[in-house]
Coordinates of C-alpha atoms and ligand atoms in Angstrom, one line a residue:
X1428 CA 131.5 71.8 -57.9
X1429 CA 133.3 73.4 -55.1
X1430 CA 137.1 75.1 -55.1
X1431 CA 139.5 72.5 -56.4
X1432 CA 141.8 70.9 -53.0
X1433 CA 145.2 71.8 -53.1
X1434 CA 147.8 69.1 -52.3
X1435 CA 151.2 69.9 -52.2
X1436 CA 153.4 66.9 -51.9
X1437 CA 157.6 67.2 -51.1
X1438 CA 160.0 64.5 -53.0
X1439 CA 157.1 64.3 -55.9
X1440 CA 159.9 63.3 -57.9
X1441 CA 161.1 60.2 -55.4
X1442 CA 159.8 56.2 -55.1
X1443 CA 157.0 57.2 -52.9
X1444 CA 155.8 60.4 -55.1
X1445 CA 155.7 58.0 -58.1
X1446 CA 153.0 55.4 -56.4
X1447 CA 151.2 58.5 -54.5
X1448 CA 150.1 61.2 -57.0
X1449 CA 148.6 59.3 -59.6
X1450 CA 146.0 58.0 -57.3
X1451 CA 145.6 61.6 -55.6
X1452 CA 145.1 63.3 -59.4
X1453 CA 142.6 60.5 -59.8
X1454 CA 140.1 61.4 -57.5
X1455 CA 140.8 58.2 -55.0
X1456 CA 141.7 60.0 -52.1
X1457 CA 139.6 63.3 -52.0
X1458 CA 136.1 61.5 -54.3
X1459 CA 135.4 61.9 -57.6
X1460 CA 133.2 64.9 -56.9
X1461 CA 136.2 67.0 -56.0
X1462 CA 138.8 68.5 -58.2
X1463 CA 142.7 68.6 -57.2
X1464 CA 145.9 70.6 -58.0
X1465 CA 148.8 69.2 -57.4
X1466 CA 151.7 70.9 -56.4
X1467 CA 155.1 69.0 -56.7
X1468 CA 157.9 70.3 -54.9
X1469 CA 161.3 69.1 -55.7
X1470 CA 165.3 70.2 -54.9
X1471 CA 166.7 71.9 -57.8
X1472 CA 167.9 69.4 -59.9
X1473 CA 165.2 67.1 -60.1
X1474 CA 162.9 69.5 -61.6
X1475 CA 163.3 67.6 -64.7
X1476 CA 162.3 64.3 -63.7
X1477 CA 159.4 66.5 -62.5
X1478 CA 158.3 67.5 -65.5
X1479 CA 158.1 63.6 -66.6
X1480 CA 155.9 63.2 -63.8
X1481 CA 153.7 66.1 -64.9
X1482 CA 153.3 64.6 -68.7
X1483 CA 152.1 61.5 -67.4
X1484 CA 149.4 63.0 -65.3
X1485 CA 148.2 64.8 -68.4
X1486 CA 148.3 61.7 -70.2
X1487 CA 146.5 60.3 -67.5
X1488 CA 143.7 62.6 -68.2
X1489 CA 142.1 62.9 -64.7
X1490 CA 138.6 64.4 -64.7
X1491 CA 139.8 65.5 -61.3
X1492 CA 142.6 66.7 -62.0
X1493 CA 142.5 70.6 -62.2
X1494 CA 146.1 71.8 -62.5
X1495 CA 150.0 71.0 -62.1
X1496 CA 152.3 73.1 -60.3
X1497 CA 155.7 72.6 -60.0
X1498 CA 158.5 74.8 -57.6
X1499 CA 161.3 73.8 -56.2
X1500 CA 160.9 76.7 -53.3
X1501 CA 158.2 75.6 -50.8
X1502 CA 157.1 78.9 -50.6
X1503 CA 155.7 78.6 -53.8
X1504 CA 155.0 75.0 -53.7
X1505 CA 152.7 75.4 -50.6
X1506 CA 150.9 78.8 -51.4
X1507 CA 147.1 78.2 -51.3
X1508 CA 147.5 74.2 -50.0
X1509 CA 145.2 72.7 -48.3
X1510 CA 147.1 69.8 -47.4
X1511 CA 150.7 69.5 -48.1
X1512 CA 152.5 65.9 -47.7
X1513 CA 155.8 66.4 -46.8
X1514 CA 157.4 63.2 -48.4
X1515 CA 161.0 64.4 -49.8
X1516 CA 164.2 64.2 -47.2
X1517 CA 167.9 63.3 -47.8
X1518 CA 168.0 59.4 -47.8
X1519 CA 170.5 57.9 -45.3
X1520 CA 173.9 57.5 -46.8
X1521 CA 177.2 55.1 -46.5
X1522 CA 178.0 55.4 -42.7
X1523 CA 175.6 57.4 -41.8
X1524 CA 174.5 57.2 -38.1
X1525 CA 170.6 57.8 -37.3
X1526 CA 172.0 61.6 -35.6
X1527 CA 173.4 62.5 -38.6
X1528 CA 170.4 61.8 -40.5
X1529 CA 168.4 63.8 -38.5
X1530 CA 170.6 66.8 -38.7
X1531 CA 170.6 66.7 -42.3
X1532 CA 167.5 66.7 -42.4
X1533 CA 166.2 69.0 -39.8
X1534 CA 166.8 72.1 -41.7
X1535 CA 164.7 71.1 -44.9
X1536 CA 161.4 71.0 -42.5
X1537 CA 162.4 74.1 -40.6
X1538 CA 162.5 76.1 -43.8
X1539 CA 159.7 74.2 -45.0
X1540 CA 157.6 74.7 -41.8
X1541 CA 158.1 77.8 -42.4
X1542 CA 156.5 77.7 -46.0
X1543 CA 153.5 76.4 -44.3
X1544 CA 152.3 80.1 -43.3
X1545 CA 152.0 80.8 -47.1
X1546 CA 149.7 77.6 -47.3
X1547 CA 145.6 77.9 -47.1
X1548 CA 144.2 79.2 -43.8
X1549 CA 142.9 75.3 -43.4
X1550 CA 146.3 73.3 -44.0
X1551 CA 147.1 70.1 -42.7
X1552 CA 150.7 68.9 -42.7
X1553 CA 151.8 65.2 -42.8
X1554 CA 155.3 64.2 -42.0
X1555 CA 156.6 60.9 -43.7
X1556 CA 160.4 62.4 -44.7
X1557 CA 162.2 60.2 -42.4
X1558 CA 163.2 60.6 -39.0
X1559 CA 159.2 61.5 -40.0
X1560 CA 158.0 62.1 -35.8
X1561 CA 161.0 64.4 -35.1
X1562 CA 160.9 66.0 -38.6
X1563 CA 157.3 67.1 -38.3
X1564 CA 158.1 68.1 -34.5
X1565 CA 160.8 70.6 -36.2
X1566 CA 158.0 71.6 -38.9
X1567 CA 155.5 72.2 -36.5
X1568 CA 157.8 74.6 -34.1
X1569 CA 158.2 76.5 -37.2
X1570 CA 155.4 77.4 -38.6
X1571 CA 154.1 80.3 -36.5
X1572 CA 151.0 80.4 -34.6
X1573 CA 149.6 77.3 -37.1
X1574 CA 147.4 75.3 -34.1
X1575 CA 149.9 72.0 -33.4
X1576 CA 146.8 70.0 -34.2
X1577 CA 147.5 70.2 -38.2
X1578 CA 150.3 68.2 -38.3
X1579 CA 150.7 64.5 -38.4
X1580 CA 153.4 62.2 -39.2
X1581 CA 152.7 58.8 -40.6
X1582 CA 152.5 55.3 -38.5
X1583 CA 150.0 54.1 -40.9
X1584 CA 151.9 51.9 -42.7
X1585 CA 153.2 50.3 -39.7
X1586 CA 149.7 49.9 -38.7
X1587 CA 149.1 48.2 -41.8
X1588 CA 152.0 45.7 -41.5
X1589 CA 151.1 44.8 -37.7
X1590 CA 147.1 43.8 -39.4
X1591 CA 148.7 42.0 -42.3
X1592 CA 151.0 40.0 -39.8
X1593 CA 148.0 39.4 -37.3
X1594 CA 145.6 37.8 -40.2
X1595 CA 147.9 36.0 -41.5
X1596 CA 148.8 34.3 -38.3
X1597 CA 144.9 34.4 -37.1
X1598 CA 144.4 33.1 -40.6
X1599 CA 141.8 35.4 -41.1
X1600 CA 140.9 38.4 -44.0
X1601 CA 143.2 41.6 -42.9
X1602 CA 139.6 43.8 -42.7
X1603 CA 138.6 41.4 -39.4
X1604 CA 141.8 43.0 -37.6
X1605 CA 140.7 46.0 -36.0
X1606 CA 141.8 48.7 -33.4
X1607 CA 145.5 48.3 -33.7
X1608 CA 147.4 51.0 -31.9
X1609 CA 151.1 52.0 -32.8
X1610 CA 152.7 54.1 -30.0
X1611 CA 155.9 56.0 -30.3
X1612 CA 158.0 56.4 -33.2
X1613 CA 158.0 55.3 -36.4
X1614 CA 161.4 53.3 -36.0
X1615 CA 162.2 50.0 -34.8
X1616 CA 161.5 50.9 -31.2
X1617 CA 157.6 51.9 -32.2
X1618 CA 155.2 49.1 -30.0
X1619 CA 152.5 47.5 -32.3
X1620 CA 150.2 47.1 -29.4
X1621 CA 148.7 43.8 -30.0
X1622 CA 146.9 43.7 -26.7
X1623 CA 144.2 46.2 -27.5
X1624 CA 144.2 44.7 -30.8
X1625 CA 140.7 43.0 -32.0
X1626 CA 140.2 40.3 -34.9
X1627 CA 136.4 39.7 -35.4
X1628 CA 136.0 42.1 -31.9
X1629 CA 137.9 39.6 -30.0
X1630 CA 140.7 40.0 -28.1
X1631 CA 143.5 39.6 -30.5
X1632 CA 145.0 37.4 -27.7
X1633 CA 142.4 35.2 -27.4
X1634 CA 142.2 34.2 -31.1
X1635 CA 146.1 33.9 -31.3
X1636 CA 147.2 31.1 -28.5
X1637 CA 151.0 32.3 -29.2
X1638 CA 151.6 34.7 -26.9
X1639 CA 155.6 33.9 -27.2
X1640 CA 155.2 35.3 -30.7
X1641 CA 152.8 38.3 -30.2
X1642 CA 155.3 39.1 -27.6
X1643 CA 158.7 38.8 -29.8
X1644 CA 158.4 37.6 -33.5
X1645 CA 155.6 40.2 -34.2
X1646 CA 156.9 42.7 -32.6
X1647 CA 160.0 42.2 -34.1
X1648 CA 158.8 41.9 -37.5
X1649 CA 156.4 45.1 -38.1
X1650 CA 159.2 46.8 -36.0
X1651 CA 162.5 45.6 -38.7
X1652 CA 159.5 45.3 -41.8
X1653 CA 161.1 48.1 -43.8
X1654 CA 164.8 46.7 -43.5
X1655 CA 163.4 44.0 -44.7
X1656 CA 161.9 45.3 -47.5
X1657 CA 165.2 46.8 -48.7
X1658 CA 166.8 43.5 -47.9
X1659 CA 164.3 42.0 -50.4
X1660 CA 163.8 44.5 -53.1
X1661 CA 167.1 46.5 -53.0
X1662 CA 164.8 49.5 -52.2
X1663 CA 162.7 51.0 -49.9
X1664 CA 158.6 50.5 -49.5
X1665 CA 157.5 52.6 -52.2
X1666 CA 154.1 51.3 -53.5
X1667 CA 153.1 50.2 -49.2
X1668 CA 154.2 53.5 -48.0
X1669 CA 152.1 56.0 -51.1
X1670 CA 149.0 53.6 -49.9
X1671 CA 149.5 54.4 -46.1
X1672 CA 149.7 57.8 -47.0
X1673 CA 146.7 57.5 -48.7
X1674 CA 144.9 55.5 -45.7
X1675 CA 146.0 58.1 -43.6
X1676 CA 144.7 61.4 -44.8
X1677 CA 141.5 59.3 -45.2
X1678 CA 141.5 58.1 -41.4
X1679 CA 142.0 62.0 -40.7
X1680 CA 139.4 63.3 -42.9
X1681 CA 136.5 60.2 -42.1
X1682 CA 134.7 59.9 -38.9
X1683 CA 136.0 56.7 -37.5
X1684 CA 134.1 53.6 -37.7
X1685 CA 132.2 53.2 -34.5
X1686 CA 134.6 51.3 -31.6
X1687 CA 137.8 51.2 -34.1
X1688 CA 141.0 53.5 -33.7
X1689 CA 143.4 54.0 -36.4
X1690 CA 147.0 55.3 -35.8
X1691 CA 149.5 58.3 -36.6
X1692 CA 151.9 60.6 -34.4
X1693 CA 150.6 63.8 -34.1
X1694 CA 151.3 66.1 -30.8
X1695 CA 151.5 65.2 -27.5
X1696 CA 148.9 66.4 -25.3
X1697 CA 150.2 65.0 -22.0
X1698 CA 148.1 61.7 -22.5
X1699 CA 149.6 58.8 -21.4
X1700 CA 152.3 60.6 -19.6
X1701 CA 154.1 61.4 -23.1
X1702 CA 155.5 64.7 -22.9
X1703 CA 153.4 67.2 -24.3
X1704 CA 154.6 68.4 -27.9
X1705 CA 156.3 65.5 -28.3
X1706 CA 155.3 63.9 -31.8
X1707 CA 153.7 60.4 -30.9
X1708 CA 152.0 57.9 -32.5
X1709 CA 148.7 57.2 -30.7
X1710 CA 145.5 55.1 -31.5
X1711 CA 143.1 58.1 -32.4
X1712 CA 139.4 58.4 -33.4
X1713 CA 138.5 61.4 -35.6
X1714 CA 134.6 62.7 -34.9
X1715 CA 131.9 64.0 -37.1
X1716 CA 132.8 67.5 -37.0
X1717 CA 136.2 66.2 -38.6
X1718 CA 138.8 66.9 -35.6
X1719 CA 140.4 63.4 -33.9
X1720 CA 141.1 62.5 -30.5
X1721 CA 143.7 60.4 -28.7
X1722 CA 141.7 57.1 -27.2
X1723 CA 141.8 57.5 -23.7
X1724 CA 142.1 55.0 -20.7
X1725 CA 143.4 52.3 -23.2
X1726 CA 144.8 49.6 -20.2
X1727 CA 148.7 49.6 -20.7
X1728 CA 150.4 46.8 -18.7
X1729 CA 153.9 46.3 -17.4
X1730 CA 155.3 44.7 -20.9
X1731 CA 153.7 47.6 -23.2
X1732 CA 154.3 50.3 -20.5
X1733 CA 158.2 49.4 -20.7
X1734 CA 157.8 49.2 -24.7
X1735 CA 156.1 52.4 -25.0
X1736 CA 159.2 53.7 -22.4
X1737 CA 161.5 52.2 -25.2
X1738 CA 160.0 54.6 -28.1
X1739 CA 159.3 57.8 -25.7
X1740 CA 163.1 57.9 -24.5
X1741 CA 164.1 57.4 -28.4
X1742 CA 162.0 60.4 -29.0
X1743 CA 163.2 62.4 -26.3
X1744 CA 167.0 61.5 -27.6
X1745 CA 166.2 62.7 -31.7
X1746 CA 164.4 66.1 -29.7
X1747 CA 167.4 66.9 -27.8
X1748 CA 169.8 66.6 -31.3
X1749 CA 167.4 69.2 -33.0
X1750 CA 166.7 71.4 -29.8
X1751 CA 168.3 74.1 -31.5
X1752 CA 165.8 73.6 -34.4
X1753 CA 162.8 74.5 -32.4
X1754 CA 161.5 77.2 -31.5
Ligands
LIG2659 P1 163.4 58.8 -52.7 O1 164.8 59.0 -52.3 O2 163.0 57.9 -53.8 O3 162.7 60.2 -52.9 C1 162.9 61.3 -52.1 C2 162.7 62.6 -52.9 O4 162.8 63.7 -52.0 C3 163.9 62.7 -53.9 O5 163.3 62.8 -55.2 C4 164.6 64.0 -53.4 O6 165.1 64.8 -54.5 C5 163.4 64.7 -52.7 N1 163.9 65.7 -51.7 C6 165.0 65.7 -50.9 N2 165.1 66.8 -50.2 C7 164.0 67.6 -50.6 C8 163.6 68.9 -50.3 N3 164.3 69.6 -49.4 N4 162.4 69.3 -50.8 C9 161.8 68.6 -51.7 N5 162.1 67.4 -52.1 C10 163.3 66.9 -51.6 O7 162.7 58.3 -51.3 P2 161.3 57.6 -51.1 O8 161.4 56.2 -51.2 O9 160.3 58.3 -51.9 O10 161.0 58.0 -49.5 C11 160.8 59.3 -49.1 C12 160.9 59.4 -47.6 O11 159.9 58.6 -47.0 C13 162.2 58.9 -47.0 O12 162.7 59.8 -46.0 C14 161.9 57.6 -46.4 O13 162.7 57.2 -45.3 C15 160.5 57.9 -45.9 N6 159.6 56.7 -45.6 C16 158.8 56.9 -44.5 C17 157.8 55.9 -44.2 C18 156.9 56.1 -43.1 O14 156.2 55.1 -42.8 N7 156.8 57.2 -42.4 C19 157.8 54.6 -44.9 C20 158.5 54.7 -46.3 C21 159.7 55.5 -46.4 O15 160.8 54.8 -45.9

């Protein structure tokens, strides 16, 4: 059996943490051939709830589960990580505008990003603390000479939603959706691009005659699906977001299913016209030898070129209130 995988994962003591590291410890994300530590990073003062956390997973007694760390300093908690999952941030309080969110949390992932150099030579960083595009953008202009290409934040779960909402109104299972593309950020201006979307490899608008909801009522919907969440459960997607994450670091670490794309905002590299560095979700294909790609020449009309304008000036906006932060 090779060296056990490292995982690091932020807020292990939060919602998300509590449907996501169970199912890493278990073997379900990395195969049951290799062996995981987990390292739970936490603020201060919910260490304790950590250590909770940490007696269940013994009492889970994971055959692939090869050690528990906990730290509350990220220097610690990444040391030696091969992938750390960067899930803890300061939730939005009473009053709070969307700015001041992001400057409350923009120095957690410049410290953290920081922590990231004390992480294995082969790390890969995903971003799903919200504001999660512009946090990792911050993360990733401080983490030294680390190539750009190791970071990620997560659109997956949007993804998700926008295949859920096109079965259900194709009437069709969710695994006959295929090659949905989020651009932008993951907010309520991201475009679920429906266009390039397939159900059984047909044009998603073909299958769907109404174009007057593609156009607004499902757009709408994956775009306003976590508020409505909250609305519904009095908390936040928990449970949908730890299984995104999970979908995600797959999607990153499998070659993609021939003709598909999946989705996540990872850096710019001018295509598209998005500013390069910019943290962006993209429809992305990773190869055999285990890099991705951002699809290329995808056809982008009038209506998804002024969508995809929406999200890149919102973007642009949340860079400017952190352009201190960066580097
Ligand atoms: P919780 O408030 O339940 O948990 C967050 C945890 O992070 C807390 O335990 C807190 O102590 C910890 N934390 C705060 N600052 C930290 C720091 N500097 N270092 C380590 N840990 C720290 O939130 P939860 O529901 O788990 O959501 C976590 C984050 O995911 C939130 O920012 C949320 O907005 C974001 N989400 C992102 C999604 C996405 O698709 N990208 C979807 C789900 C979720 O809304």
């Amino acid at each position: 059996m090779s060296k056990p995988i490292k995982v690091a994962v932020t807020g292990a003591g939060g919602q998300i943490g509590y449907s996501l590291v169970f199912r890493i410890a278990s073997g379900e994300l990395f195969g049951p051939e290799n062996k995981v530590i987990l390292s739970l990073v936490e603020v201060p003062q919910a260490m304790s709830a950590l250590e909770g956390l940490a007696m269940e997973l013994d009492d889970c007694a994971f055959p692939t589960l090869a050690g528990i760390e906990m730290n509350s300093d990220p220097d610690l908690g990444f040391a030696d990580c091969n992938w750390v999952l960067m899930v803890g941030s300061k939730p939005r309080g009473p009053g709070m505008e969307r700015n001041d969110l992001i400057r409350e949390n923009g120095p957690i992932f410049t410290g953290q990003g920081k922590a990231l150099l004390k992480a294995a030579a082969d790390v890969r960083a995903v971003v799903v603390g919200n504001p999660c595009n512009t946090n990792c953008l911050i993360a990733a202009n401080n983490a030294g000479d680390l190539p750009m290409n190791r970071f990620s934040a997560m659109t997956k779960l949007d993804e998700n939603r926008a295949k859920a909402q096109l079965a259900q109104k194709a009437g069709v299972a969710v695994e006959q959706v295929t090659n949905v593309a989020i651009w932008g950020n993951h907010s309520s201006t991201q475009f679920p691009d429906f266009f390039n979307a397939r159900i059984n490899g047909r044009a998603a608008t073909d299958v769907i005659s109404d174009h007057d909801w593609l156009k607004s009522g499902f757009i709408s919907t994956v775009q306003t699906r976590g508020a409505a969440v909250i609305k519904s459960r009095g908390k936040s997607s928990a449970a949908s977001a730890a299984n995104a994450l999970m979908d995600h670091v797959r999607a990153l670490i499998t070659p993609t299913p021939d003709g598909d794309w999946y989705s996540a905002a990872v850096p710019s590299d001018g295509s598209y016209g998005i500013e390069k560095g910019l943290i962006f979700s993209f429809p992305l294909r990773t190869k055999d030898d285990g890099s991705y790609e951002i699809v290329q020449n995808l056809p982008v009309n009038e209506f998804s070129k002024e969508k995809i304008g929406i999200t890149t000036k919102e973007l642009l906006e949340e860079k400017a209130v952190v352009a201190d932060l960066l580097k």
